[in-house]
Short mmCIF file of C-alpha atoms in Angstrom, two decimals:
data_model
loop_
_atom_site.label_atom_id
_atom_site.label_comp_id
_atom_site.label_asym_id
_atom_site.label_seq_id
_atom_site.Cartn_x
_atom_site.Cartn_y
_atom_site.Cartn_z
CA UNK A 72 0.13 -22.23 -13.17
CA UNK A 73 0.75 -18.89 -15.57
CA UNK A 74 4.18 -18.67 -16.05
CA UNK A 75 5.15 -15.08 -15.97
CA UNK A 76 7.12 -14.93 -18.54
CA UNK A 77 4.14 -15.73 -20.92
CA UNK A 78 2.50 -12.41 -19.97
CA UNK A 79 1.73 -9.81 -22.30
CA UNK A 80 4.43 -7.09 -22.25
CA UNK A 81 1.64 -4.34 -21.69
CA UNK A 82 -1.48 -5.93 -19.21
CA UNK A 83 -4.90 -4.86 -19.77
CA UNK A 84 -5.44 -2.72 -16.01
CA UNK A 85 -9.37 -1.97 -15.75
CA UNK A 86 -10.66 0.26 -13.32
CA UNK A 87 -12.31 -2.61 -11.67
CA UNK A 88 -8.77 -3.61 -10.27
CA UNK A 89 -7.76 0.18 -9.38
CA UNK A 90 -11.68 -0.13 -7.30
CA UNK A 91 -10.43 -3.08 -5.32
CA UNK A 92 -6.85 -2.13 -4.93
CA UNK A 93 -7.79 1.50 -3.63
CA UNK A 94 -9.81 -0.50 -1.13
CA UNK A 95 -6.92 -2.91 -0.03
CA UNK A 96 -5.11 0.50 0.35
CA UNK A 97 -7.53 2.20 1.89
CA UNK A 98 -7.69 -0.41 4.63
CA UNK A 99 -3.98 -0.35 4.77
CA UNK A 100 -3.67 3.36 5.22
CA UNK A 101 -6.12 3.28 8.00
CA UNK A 102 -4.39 0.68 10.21
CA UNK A 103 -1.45 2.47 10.09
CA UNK A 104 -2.76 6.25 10.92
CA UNK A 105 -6.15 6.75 13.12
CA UNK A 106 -7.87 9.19 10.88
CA UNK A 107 -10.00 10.51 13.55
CA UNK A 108 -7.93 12.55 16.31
CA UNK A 109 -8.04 15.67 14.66
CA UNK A 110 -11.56 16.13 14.04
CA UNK A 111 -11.90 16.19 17.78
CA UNK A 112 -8.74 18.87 18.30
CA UNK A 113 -10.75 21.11 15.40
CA UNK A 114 -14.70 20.92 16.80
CA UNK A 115 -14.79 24.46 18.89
CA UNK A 116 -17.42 21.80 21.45
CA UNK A 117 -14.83 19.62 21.83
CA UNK A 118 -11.20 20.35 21.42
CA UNK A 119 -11.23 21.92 25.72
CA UNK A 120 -12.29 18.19 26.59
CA UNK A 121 -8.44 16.85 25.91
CA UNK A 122 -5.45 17.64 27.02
CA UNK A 123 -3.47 17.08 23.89
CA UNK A 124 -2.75 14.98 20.76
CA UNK A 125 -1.77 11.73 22.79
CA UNK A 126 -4.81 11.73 25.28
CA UNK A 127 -7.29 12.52 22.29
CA UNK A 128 -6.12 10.03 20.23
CA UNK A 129 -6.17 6.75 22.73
CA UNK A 130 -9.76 8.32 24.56
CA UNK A 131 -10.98 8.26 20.17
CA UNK A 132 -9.26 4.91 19.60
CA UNK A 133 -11.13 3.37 22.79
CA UNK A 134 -14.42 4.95 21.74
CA UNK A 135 -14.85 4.54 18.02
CA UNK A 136 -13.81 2.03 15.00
CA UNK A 137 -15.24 3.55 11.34
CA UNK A 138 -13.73 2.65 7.97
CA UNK A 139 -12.51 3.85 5.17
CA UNK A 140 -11.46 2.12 2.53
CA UNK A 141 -14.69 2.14 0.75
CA UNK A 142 -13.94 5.88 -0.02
CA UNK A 143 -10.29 5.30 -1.20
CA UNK A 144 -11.47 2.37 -3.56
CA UNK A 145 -13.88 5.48 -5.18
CA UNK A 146 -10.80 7.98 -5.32
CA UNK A 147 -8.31 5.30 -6.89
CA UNK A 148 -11.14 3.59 -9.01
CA UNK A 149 -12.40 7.65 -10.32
CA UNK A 150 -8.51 8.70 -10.54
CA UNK A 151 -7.57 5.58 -13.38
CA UNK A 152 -11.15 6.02 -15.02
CA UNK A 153 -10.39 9.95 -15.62
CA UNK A 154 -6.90 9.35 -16.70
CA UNK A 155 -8.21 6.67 -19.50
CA UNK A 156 -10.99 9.03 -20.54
CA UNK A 157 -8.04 11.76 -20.97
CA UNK A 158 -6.18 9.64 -22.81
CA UNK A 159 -8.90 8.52 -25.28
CA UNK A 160 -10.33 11.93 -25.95
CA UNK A 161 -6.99 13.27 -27.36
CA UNK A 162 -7.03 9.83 -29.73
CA UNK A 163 -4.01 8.39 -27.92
CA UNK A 164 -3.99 4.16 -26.79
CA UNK A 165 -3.86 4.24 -23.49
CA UNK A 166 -0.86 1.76 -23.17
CA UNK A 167 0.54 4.41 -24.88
CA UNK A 168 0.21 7.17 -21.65
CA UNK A 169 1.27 4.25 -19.42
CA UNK A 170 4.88 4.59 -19.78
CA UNK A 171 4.97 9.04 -19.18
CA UNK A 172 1.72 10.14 -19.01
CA UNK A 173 1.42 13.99 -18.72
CA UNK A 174 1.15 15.64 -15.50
CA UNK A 175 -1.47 17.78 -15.99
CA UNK A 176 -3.35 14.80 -16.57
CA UNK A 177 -2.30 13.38 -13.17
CA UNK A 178 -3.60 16.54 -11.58
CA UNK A 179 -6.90 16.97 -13.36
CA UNK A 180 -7.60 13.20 -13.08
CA UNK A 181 -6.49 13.67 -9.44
CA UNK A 182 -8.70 17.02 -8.46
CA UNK A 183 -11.63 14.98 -10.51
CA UNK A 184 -11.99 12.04 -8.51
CA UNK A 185 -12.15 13.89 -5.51
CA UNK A 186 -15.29 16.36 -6.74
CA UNK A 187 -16.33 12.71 -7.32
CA UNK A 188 -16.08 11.22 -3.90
CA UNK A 189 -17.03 14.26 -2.02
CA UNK A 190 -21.11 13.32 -2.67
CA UNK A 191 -20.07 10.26 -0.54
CA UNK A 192 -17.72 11.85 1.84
CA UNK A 193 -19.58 14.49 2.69
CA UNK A 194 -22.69 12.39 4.15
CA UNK A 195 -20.35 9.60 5.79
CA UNK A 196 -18.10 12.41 7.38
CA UNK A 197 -21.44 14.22 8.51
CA UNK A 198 -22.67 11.12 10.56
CA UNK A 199 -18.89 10.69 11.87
CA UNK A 200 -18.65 13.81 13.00
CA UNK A 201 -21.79 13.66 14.62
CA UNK A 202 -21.29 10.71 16.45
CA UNK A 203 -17.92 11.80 17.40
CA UNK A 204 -19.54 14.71 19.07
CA UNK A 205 -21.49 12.26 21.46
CA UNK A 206 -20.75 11.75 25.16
CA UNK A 207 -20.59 8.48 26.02
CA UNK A 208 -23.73 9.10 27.98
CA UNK A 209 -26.15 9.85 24.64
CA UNK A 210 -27.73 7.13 23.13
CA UNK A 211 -29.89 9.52 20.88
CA UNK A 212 -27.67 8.63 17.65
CA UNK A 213 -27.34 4.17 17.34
CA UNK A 214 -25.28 4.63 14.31
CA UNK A 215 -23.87 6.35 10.77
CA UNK A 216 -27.26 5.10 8.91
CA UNK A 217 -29.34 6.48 12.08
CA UNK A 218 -27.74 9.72 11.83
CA UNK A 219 -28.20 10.14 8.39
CA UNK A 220 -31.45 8.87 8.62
CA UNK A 221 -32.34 11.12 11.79
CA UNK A 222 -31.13 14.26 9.56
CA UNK A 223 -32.92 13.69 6.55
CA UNK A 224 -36.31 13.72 8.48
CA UNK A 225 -35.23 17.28 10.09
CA UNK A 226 -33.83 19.14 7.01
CA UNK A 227 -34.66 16.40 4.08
CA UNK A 228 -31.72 15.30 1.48
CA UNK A 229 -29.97 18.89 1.70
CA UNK A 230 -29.37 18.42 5.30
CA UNK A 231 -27.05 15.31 4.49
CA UNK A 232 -24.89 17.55 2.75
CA UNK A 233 -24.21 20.04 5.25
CA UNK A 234 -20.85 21.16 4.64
CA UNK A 235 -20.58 20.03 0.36
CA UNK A 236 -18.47 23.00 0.18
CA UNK A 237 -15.68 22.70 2.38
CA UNK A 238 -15.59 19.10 1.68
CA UNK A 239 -15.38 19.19 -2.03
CA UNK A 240 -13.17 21.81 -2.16
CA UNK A 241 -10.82 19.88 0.61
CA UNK A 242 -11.06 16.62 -1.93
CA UNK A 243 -9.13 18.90 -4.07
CA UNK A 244 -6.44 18.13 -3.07
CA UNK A 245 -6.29 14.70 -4.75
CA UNK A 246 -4.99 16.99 -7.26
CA UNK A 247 -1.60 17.44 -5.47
CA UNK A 248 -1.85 13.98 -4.05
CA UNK A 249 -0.99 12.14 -7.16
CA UNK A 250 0.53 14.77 -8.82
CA UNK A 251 3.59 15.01 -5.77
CA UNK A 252 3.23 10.79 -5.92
CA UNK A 253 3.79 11.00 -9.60
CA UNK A 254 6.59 13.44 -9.78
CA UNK A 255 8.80 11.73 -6.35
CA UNK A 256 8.48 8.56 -8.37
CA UNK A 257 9.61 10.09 -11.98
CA UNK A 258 12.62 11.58 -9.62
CA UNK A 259 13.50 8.26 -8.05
CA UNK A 260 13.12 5.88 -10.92
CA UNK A 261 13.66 5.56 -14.58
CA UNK A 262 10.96 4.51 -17.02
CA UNK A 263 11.62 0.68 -17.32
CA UNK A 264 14.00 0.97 -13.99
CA UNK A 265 12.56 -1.26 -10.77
CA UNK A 266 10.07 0.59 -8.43
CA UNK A 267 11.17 -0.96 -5.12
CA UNK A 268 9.25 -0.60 -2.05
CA UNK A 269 11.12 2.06 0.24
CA UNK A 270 10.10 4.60 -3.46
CA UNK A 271 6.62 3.04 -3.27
CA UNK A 272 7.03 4.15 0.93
CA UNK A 273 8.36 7.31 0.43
CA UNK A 274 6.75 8.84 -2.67
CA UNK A 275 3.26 8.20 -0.83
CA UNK A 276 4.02 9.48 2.36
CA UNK A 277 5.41 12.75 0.64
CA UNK A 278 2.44 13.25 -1.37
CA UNK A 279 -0.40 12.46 1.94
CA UNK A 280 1.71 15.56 3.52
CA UNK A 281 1.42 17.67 0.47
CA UNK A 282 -2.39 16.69 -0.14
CA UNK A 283 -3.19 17.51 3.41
CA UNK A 284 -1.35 20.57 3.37
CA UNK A 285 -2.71 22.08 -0.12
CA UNK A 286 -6.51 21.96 1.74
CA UNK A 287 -6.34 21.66 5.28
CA UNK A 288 -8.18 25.28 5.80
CA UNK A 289 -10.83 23.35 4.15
CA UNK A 290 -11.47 20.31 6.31
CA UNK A 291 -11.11 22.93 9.70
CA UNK A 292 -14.28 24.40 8.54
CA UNK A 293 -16.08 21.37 7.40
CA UNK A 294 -15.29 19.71 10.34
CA UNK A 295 -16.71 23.01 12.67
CA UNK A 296 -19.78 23.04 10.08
CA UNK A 297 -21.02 19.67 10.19
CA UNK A 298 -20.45 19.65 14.41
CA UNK A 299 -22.63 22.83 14.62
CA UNK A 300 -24.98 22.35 11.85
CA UNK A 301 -27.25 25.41 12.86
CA UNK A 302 -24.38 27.70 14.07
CA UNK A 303 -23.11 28.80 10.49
CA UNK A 304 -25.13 29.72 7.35
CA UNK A 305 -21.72 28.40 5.14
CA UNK A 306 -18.93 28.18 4.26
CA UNK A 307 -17.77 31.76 4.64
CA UNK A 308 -19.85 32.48 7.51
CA UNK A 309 -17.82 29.84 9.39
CA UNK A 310 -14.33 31.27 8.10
CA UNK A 311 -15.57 34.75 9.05
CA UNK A 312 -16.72 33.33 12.63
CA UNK A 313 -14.07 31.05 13.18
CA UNK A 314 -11.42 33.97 12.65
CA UNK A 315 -13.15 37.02 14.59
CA UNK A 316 -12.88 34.67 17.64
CA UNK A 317 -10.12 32.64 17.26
CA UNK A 318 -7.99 33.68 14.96
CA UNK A 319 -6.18 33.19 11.89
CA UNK A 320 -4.30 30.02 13.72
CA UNK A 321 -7.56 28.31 14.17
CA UNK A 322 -7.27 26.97 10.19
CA UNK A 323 -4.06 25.03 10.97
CA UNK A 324 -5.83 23.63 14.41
CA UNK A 325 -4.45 19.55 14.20
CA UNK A 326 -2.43 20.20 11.79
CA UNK A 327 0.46 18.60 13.29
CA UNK A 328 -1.09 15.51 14.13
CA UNK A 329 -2.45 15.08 11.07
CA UNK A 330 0.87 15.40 9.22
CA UNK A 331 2.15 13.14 11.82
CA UNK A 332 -0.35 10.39 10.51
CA UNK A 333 -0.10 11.33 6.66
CA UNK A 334 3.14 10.43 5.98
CA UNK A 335 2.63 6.27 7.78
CA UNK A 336 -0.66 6.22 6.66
CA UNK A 337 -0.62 7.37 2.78
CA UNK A 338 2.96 5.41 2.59
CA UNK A 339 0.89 1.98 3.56
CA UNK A 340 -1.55 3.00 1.11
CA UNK A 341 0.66 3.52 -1.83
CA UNK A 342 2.37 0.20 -0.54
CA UNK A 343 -1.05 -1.97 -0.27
CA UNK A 344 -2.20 -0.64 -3.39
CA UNK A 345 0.93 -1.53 -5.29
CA UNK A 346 1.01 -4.72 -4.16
CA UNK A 347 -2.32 -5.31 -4.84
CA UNK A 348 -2.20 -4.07 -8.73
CA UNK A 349 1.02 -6.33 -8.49
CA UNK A 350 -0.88 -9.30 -8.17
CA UNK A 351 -3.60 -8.41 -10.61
CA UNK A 352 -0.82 -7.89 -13.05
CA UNK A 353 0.82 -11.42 -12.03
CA UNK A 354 3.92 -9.98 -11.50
CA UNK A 355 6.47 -10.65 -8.62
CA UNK A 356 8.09 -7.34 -9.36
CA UNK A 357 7.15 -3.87 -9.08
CA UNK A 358 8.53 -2.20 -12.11
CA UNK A 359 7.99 1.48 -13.62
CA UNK A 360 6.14 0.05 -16.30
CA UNK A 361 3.90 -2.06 -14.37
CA UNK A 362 3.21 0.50 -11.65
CA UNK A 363 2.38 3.50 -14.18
CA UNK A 364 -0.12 0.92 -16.13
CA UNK A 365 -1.78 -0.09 -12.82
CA UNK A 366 -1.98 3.71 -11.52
CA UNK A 367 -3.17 4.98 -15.28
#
């Protein structure tokens, strides 16, 4: 058995680990928070079919199970590939950003791998919301692939993407997702100094609130494209539409529940994906160091 003490000081982290880790977090992060509740509180079909937060959420739990983590694998795995590329095109070793690398960085690393994961998002979100928008009575739609499938014979490949805008520019927001991680961390901890769990917990709930809040506009109207497909002509057309008739207070519709749910869920997340790096690192300790070399 490696002894840990006969570690390099500085581990070689390869985006191959941040890929699996994001996924362990991913999986994490949807245990903890149902992801789907507010897509049925935004949809103008389907938000007068529940009576609240509580009774949409346990009717959605009952009806549907869809994961995740495949998507948060691609964010964490694009995030450390960016950040190395950054680091490399100004000439600099990359154990050498490890330790304090700079935040604008973070934030263009951050806002990069979510442009990134948007061409997957956008599809996979299209068949969700789709099937989401079912009765139980329809048995039109069998499945995600069947959807997508179903959709590219009406409207070909361009169809799939119904709603690219919204979603890419509500991925975005990965930008102030591991920018407000990065910076609650700095505030908590030292470089060198021990990043215990409860700063791990609390830096990643923090930063899911101030991700979600930064774009949230966004997903209303991607969510109200992608259930209507032939109602609006894009992105503005929805906004437009959306406000004549309901208002300006229609953009923050499940807002609340979906804050409710970021802080758990992106705090598990943070958490599974620590510990995850932690073990690819063979470490029993989460240290700055170590953390800022898995997350870079």
């Amino acid at each position: 058995m490696l002894d840990v003490d006969e570690l390099p000081e500085k581990p070689n982290v390869n985006t191959f680990n941040s890929v699996l880790s994001g996924l362990i977090g991913g999986l994490a992060g949807l245990a903890v928070g149902h992801p789907f509740v507010k897509v049925r509180l935004q949809s103008r079909e389907l938000s007068s079919r529940y009576k609240g937060t509580f009774n949409c959420f346990v009717s959605t739990i009952k009806q549907e199970k869809v994961g995740v983590g495949a998507i948060n694998a691609l964010v964490f795995g694009s995030y450390t590939y960016l950040m190395q590329l950054q680091a490399q095109s100004q000439g600099i070793p990359y154990d050498e950003t490890a330790q304090n690398a700079p935040l604008q960085h973070v934030f263009l690393a951050g806002m990069g791998s979510g442009v990134i994961s948007s061409f997957v998002t956008c599809p996979m979100e299209l068949a969700k919301v789709q099937l989401q928008n079912q009765t139980t009575n329809t048995t039109a739609i069998k499945g995600p692939l069947d959807c997508l499938h179903k959709m590219y014979l009406t409207g070909g490949l361009r169809y799939c993407f119904k709603g690219m805008v919204p979603t890419m520019l509500r991925e975005l927001s990965f930008g102030p997702y591991f920018l407000t991680y990065e910076i609650v961390t700095r505030s908590l901890a030292k470089p060198n100094q021990e990043l215990s769990g409860p700063r791990v917990i609390l830096a990643g709930g923090v930063a899911g609130i101030a991700a979600w809040c930064s774009t949230y506009f966004a997903d209303v109207v991607k969510t109200r494209i992608q259930s209507e497909p032939h109602r609006y002509k894009g992105f503005i057309d929805c906004m437009k539409c959306s406000y004549y008739e309901e208002g300006w207070r229609i953009f923050f519709k499940g807002l609340t529940p979906t804050i409710l749910r970021a802080f758990p869920s992106n705090a598990a997340t943070f958490a599974a994906y620590t510990w995850t790096m932690n073990l690819f690192l063979s470490k029993e300790t989460i240290t700055r160091r170590t953390y800022e070399e898995a997350i870079l």
